[in-house]
Coordinates of C-alpha atoms and ligand atoms in Angstrom, one line a residue:
Chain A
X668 CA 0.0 0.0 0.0
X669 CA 1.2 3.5 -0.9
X670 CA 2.0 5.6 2.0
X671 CA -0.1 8.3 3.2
X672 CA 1.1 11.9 2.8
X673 CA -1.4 15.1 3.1
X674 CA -1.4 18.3 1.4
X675 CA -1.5 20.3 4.9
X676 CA -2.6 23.6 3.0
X677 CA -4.9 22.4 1.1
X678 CA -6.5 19.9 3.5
X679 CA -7.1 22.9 5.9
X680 CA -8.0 25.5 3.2
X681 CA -11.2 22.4 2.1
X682 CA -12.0 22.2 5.8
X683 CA -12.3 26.0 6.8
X684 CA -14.4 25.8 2.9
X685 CA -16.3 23.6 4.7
X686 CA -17.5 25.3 7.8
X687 CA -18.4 28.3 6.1
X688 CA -20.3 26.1 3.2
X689 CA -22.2 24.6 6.4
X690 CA -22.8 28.1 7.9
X691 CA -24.3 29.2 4.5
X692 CA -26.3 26.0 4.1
X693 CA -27.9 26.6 7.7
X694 CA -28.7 30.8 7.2
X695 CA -30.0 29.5 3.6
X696 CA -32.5 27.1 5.3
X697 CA -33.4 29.8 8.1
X698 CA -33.9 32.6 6.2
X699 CA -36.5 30.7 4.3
X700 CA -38.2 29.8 7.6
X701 CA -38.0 32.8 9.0
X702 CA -40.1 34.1 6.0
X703 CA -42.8 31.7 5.6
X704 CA -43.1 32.8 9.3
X705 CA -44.1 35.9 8.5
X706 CA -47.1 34.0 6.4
X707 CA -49.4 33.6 9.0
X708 CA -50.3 30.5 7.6
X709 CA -51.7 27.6 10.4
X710 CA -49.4 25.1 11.0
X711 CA -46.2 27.0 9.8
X712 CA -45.3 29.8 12.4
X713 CA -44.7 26.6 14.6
X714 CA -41.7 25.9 12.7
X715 CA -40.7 28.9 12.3
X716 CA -38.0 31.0 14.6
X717 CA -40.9 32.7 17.6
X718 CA -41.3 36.5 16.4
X719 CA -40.1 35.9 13.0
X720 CA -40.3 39.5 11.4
X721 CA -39.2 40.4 7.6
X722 CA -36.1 42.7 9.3
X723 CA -34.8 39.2 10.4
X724 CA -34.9 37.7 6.9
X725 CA -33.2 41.1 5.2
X726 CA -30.3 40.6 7.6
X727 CA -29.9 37.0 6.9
X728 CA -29.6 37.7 3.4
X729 CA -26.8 40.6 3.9
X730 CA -25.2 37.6 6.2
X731 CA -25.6 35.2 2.9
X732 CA -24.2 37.8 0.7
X733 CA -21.2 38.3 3.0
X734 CA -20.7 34.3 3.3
X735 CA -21.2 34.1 -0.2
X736 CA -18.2 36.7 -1.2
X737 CA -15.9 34.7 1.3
X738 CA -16.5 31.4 0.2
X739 CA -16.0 32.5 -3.3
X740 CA -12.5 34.1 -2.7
X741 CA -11.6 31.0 -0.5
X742 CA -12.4 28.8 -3.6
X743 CA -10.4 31.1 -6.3
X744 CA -7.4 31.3 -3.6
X745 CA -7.5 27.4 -3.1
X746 CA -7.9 26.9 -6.9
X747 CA -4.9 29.3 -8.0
X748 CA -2.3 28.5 -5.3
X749 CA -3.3 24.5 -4.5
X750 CA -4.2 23.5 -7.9
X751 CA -6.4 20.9 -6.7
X752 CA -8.0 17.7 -9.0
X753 CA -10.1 15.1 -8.9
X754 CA -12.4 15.5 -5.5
X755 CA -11.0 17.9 -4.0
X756 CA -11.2 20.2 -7.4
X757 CA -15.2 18.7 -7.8
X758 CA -15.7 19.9 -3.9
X759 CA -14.5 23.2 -5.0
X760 CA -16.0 24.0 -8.1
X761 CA -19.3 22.4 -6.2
X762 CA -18.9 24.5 -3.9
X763 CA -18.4 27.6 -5.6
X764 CA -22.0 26.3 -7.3
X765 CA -23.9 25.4 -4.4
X766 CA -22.7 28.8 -2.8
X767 CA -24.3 31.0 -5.6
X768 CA -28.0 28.6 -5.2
X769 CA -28.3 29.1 -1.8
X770 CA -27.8 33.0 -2.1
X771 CA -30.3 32.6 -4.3
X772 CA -33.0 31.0 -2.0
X773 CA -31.6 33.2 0.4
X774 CA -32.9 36.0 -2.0
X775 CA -36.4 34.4 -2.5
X776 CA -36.8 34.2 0.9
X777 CA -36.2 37.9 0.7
X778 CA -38.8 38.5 -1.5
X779 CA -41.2 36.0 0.3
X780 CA -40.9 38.3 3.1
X781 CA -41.2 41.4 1.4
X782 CA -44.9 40.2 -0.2
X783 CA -45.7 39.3 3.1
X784 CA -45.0 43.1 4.3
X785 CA -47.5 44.1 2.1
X786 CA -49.9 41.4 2.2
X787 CA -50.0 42.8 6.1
X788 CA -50.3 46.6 4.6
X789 CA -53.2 45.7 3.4
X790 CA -54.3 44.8 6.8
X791 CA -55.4 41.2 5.9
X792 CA -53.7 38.2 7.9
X793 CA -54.5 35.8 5.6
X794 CA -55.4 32.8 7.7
X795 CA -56.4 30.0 5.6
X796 CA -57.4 31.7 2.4
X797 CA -55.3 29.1 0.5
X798 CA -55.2 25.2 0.9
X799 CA -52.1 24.3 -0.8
X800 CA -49.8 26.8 0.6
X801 CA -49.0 25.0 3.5
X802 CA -48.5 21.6 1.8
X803 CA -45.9 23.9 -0.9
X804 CA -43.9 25.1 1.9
X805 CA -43.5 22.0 4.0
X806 CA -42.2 20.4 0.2
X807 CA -40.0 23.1 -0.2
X808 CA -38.0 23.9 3.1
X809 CA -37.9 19.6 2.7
X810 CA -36.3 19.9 -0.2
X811 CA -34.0 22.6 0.9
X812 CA -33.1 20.7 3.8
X813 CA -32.4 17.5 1.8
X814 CA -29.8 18.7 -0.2
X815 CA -28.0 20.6 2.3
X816 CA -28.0 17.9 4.4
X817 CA -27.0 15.9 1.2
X818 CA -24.0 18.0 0.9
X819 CA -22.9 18.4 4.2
X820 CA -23.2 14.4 4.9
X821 CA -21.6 14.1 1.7
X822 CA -24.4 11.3 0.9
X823 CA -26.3 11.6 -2.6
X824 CA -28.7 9.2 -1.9
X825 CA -31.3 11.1 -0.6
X826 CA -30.7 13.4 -3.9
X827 CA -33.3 11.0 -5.6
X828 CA -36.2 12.7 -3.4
X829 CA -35.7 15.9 -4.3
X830 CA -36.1 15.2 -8.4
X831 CA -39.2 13.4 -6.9
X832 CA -40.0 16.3 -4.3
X833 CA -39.5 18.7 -7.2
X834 CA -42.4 17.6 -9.7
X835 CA -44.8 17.3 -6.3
X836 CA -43.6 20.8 -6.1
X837 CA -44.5 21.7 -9.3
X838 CA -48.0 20.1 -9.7
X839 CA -48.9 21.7 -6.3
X840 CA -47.8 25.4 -7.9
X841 CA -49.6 25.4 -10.4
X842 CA -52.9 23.9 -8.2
X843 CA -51.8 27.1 -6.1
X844 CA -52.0 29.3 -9.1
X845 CA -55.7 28.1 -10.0
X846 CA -56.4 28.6 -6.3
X847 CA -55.5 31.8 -6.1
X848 CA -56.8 33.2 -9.3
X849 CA -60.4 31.4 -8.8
X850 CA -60.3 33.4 -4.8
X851 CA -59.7 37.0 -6.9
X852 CA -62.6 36.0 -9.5
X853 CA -64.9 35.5 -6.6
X854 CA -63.7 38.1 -5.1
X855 CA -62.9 36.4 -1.5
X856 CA -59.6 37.3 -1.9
X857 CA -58.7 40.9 -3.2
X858 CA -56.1 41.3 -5.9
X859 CA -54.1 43.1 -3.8
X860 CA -53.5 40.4 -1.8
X861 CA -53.7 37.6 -4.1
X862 CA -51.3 39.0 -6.3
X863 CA -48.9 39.0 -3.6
X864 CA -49.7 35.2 -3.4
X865 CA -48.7 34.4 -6.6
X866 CA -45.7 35.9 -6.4
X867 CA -44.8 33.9 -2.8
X868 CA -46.3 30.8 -4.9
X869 CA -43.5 31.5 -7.2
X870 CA -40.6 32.4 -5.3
X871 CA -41.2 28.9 -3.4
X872 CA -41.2 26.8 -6.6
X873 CA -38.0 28.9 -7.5
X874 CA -36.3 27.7 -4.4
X875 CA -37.3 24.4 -5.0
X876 CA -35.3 24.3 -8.5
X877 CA -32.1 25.7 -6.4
X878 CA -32.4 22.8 -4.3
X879 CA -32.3 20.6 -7.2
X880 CA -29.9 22.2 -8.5
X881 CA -27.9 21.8 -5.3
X882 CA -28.6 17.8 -5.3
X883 CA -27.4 17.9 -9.2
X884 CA -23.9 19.4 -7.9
X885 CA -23.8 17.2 -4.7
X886 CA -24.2 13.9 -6.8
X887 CA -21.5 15.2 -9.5
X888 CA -19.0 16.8 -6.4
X889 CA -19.1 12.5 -4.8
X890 CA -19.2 10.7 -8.3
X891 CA -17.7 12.9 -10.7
X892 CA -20.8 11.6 -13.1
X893 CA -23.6 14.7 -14.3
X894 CA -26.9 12.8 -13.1
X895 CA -29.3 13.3 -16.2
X896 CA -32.2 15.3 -16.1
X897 CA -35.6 12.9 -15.9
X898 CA -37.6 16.2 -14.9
X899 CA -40.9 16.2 -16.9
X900 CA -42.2 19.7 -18.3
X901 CA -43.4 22.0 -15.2
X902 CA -47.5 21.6 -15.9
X903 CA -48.4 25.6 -17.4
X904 CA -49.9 27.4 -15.0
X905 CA -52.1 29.4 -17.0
Chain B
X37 CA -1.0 5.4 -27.5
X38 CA -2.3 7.9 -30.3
X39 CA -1.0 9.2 -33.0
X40 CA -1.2 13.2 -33.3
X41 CA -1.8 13.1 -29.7
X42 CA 0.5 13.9 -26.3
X43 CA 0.2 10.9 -23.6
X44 CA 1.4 11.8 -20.5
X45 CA 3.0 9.0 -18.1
X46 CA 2.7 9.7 -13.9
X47 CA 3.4 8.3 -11.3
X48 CA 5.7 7.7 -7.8
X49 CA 9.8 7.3 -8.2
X50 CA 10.3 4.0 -9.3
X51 CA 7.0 2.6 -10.5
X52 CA 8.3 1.8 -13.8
X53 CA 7.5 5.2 -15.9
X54 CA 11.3 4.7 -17.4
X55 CA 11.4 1.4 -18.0
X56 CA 8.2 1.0 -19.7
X57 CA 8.4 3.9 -22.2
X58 CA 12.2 2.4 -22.9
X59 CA 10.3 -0.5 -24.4
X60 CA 8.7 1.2 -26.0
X61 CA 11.5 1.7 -28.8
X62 CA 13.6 -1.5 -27.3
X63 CA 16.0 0.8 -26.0
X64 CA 15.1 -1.6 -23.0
X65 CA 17.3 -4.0 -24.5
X66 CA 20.6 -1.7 -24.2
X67 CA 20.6 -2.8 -20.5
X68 CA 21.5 -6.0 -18.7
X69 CA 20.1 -8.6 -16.6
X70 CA 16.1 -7.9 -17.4
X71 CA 13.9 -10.2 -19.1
X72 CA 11.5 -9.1 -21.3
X73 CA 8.1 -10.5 -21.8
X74 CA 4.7 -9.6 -23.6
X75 CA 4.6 -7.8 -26.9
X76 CA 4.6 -4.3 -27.9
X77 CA 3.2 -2.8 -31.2
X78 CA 3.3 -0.2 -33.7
X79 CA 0.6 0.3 -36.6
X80 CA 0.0 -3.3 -36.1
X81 CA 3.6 -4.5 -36.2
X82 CA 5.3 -6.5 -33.4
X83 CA 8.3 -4.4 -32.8
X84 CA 10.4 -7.3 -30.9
X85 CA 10.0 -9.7 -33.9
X86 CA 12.9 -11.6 -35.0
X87 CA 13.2 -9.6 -38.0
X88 CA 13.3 -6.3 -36.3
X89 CA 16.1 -3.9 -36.8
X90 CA 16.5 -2.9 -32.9
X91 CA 18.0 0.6 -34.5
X92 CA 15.2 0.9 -37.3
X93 CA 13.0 0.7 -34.3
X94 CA 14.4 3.5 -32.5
X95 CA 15.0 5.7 -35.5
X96 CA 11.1 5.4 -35.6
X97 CA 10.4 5.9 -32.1
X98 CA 13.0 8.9 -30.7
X99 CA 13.8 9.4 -27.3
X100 CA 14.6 12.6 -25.3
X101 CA 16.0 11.7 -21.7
X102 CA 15.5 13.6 -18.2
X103 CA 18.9 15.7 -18.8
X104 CA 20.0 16.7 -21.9
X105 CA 22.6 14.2 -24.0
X106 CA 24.9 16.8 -25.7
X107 CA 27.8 15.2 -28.0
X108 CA 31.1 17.3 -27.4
X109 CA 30.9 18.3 -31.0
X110 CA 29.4 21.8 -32.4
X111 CA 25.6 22.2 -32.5
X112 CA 25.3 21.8 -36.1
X113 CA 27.4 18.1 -35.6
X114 CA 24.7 17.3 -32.7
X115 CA 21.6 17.4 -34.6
X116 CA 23.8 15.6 -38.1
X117 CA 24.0 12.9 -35.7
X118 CA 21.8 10.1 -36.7
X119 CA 21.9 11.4 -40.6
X120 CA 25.9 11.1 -40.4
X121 CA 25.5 7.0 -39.4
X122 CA 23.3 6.9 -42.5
X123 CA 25.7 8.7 -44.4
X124 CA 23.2 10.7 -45.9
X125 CA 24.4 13.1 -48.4
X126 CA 25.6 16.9 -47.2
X127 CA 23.0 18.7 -49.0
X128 CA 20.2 16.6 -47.5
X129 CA 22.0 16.8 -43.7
X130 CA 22.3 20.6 -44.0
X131 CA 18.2 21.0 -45.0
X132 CA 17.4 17.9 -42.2
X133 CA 19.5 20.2 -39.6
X134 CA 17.9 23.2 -40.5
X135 CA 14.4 21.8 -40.4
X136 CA 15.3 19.5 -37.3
X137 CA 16.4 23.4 -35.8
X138 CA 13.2 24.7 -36.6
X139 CA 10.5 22.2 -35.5
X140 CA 12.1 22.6 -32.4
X141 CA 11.8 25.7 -31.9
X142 CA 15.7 26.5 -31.4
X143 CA 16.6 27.8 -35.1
X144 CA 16.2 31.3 -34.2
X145 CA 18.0 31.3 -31.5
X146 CA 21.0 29.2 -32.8
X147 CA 21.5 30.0 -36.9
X148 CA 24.6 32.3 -36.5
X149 CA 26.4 29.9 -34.1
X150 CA 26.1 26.5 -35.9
X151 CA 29.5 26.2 -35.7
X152 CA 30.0 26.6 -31.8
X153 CA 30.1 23.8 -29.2
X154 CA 27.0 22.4 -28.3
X155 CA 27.9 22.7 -24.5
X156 CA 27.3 26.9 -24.8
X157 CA 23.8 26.6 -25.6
X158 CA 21.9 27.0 -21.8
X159 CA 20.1 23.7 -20.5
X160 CA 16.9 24.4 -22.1
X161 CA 18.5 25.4 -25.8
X162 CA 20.3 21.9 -25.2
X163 CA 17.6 19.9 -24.5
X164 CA 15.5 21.5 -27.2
X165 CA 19.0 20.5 -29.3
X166 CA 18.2 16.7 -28.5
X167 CA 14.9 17.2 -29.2
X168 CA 15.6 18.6 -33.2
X169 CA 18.3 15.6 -32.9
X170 CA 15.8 13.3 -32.4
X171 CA 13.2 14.7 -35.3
X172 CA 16.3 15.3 -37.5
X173 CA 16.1 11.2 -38.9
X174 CA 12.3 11.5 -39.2
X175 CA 10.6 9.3 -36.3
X176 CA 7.2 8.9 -36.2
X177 CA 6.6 8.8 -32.4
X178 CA 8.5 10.7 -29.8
X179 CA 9.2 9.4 -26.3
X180 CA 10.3 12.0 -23.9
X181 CA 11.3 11.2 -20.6
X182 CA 11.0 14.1 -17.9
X183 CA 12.0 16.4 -20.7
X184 CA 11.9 19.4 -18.5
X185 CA 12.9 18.0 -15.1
X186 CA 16.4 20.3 -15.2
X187 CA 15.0 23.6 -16.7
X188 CA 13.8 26.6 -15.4
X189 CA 10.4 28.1 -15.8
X190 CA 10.5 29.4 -19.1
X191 CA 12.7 26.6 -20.3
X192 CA 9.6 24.6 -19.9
X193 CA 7.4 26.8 -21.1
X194 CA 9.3 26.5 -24.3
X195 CA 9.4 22.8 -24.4
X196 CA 5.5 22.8 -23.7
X197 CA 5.0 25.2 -26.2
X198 CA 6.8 22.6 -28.1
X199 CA 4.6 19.6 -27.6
X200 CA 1.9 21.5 -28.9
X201 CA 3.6 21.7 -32.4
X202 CA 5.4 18.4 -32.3
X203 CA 1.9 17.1 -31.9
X204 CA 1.0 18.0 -35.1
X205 CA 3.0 15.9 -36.7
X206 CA 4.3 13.2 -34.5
X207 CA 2.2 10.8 -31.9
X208 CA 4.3 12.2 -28.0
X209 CA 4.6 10.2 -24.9
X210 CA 5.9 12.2 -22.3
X211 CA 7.3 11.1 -18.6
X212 CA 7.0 13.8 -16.1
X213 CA 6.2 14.1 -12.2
X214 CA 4.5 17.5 -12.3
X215 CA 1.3 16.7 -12.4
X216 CA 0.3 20.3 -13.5
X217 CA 2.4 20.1 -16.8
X218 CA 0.6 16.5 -17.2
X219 CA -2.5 18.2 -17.3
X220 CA -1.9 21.0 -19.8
X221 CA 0.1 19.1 -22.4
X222 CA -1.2 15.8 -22.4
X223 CA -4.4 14.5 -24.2
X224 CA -4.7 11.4 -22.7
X225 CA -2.8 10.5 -19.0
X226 CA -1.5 7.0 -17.8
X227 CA -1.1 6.5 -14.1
X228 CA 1.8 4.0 -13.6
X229 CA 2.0 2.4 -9.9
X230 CA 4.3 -0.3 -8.7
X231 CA 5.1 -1.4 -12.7
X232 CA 2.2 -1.4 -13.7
X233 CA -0.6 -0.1 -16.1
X234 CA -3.6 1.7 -13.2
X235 CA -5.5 3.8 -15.1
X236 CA -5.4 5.7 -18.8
X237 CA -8.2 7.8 -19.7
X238 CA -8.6 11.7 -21.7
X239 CA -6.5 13.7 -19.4
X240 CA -9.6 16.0 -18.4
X241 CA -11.3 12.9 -17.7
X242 CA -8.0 11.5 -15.4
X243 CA -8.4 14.7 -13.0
X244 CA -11.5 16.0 -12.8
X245 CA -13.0 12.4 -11.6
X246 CA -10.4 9.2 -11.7
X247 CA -12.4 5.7 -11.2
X248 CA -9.4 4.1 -9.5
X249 CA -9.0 5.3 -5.9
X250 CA -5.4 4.7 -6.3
X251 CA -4.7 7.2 -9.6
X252 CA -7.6 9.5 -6.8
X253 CA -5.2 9.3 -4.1
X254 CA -2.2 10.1 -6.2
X255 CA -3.0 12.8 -8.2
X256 CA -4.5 14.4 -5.1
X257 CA -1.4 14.3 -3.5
X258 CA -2.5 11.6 -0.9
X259 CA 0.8 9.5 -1.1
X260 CA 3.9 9.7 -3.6
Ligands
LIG2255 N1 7.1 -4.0 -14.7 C1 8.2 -4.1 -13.9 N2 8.5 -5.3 -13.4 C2 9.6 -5.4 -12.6 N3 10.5 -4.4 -12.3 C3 10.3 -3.2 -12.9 C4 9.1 -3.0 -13.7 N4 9.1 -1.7 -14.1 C5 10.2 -1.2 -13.5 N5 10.9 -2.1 -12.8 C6 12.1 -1.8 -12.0 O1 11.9 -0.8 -11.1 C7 13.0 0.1 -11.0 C8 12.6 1.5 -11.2 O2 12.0 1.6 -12.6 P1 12.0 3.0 -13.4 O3 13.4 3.6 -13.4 O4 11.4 2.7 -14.7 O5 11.1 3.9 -12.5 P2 10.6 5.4 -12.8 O6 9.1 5.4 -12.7 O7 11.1 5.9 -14.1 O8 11.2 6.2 -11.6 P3 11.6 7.7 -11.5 O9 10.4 8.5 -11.5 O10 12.4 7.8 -10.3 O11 12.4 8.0 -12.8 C9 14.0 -0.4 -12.0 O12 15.0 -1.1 -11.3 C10 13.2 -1.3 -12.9 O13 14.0 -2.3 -13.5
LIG2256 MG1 12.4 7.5 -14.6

């Protein structure tokens, strides 16, 4: 048997990469609970952080977009002084993909937030008006949380849900859609409001594609293979 | 190995890199006490066959070693080499030289002072001289073994620079422990450990995701 030898620098540079990727992962996941906490939608403010107010989500995302900057220069410095192959180059370029989805969904969750400030200016809670919402956000932090766990286990088993999770999440969109827009036509819901929903109704489904996105690069960062694509066309939603 | 192509051969000290390109062109024989089994082949031909000019072979096959092989002789008499033992007419040595000079990339550098001992020329213009000394008798294959191990920075860049020309032309295996020059010259990598054959594949292919953990381990600097 060959005998062992370590790259010190390098082994050290993948593991600080590695904290910070698992620091990013967990704001990522948060952020997006603490927004749907600020639905007040039955059945989700209990697993959501207690008080969760839209100030809490901006400053997670300024914390993403910090983590985010750092990572990436930790990645280019590792790349240009280390010259790192094989899995060690696949957990850096992963990274350095993964990084830029979950400041995405950190962004969503931005958003989410935001159309929940105004849902409240228009001084309507929103209890209940939709079915499916809850059922679409349970999916989607599930999916979140499956491929960050994916990547920090370093397991891409459980990347098979989320391709599954993902057309469940896409079926359910557009059944939110058709929800939404019958509650405006008979007027129990006023545009104002529902129009808000269909925008939350979309950011969700967008952070469901980053997290499949996030199980594509996990699978390729452990096997070096590009799983293929099996997803069928999102239904249209209009 | 391909033709119009660079293979690159890695692996640790003493897994057999040398050996096994040096049987390549049965300059394996030129040592003692080894046996030699199995066959080797070019365009379909078995080059250890009883009828097989050992030198023919090699005039086909070159060879460029780790440190330069300059002849005390002047630079133009280093590259007339090979065409001198086939006592090929003047005329034809001096436009063989030339050319040799130029493929090489060393013409330029060297067409005032033909005449001047090969030994002035700095380590990288002499190993580019073995280099045009080996093309000058027309091979068809070019096995280079750590080609740049004694140069400086951009005496390897000139010698990579190289491979990218020679490639045109000639089918290159090339020896070399930096990983990092393995992966921008060659098309196709061959991981060598303990004598043998672990793993060839497209070079991109080799480091971005290697199926044996032992060509993983290596290239990743885990052992070696
Ligand atoms: N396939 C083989 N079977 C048995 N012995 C071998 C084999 N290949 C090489 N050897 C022996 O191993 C020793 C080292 O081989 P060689 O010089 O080819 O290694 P190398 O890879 O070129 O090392 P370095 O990187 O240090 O130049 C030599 O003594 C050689 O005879
Ligand atoms: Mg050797």
């Amino acid at each position: 048997m060959p005998q062992g030898t370590e790259r010190k620098a390098l082994s050290e540079g993948l593991e600080r990469l590695n904290e910070n990727m698992v620091t990013m992962a967990q704001l990522s996941e948060l952020a997006i609970r603490t927004a749907v906490g600020t639905l007040n939608i039955r059945g989700l403010k209990e697993k959501s952080p207690e008080h969760a107010s839209p100030q809490d989500v901006f400053t997670i995302d300024q914390e993403l977009y910090g983590l985010l900057q750092k990572i990436q220069e930790e990645c280019v410095e590792l790349i240009a002084l280390q010259a790192p192959v094989a899995r060690d180059l696949r957990t850096i370029t992963s990274s350095l993909e993964v990084t830029t989805h979950l400041d995405r969904i950190g962004r969503y969750a931005k958003d989410i937030a935001e159309a929940s400030e105004r849902v409240r200016s228009q001084g309507d809670d929103a209890i209940d008006h939709f079915s499916k919402i809850g059922r679409m956000v349970d999916l989607t932090i599930e999916m979140v949380d499956t491929a960050v766990d994916s990547f920090v286990n370093r397991d891409a088993e459980p990347v098979r849900n989320i391709m599954r999770s993902d057309d469940a999440v896409d079926a359910l969109h557009a059944q939110l859609f058709q929800e939404v827009v019958d509650r405006m036509s008979d007027r129990s819901v006023s545009p104002a409001v529902g129009a808000q929903y269909i925008l939350i109704n979309r950011y969700l489904e967008r952070i469901a594609d980053h997290a499949v996105s996030i199980g594509e690069q996990v699978a390729y960062m452990l096997t070096g293979e590009r799983p293929p694509r099996v997803k069928h066309p999102a239904p249209r939603t209009t | 190995m391909h033709d119009r192509e660079v293979t690159a051969i890695i692996g640790p000290s003493g897994c057999g890199k040398t050996t096994f390109i040096r049987t390549l062109n049965r300059m394996v024989e030129m040592s003692s006490g080894l046996r030699i089994e199995g066959s080797v082949r070019y365009r379909e031909q078995e080059i250890y066959g009883a009828r097989i000019d050992p030198v023919q072979v090699r005039r086909r096959i070159g060879m460029v070693f780790q440190r330069p092989v300059v002849f005390p002789q002047s630079i133009y008499e280093n590259v007339a080499f090979g065409l001198r033992l086939d006592r090929a007419p003047p005329e034809e040595v001096d436009a063989a030289v030339v050319r040799s000079l130029q493929r090489a990339a060393l013409w330029e550098e060297v067409r005032g002072i033909l005449k001047r001992p090969a030994f002035e020329l700095s380590g990288g213009q002499q190993q580019r001289l073995c280099i045009a000394r080996a093309l000058a008798v027309d091979p068809r294959v070019l096995l280079m073994d750590e080609p740049t191990a004694s140069l400086d920075p951009a005496g390897t860049q000139r010698i990579e620079d190289l491979l990218f020309e020679l490639k045109r032309e000639y089918a290159v295996v090339i020896v070399t422990h930096n990983m990092q020059q393995a992966a921008r010259v060659a098309d196709r990598t061959a991981f060598f450990f303990g004598g043998r054959l672990v793993e060839v594949d497209d070079t991109k292919r080799l480091f971005e995701a290697p199926r044996d953990p032992l060509t993983e381990q290596y290239i990743t600097g885990r052992f070696g």
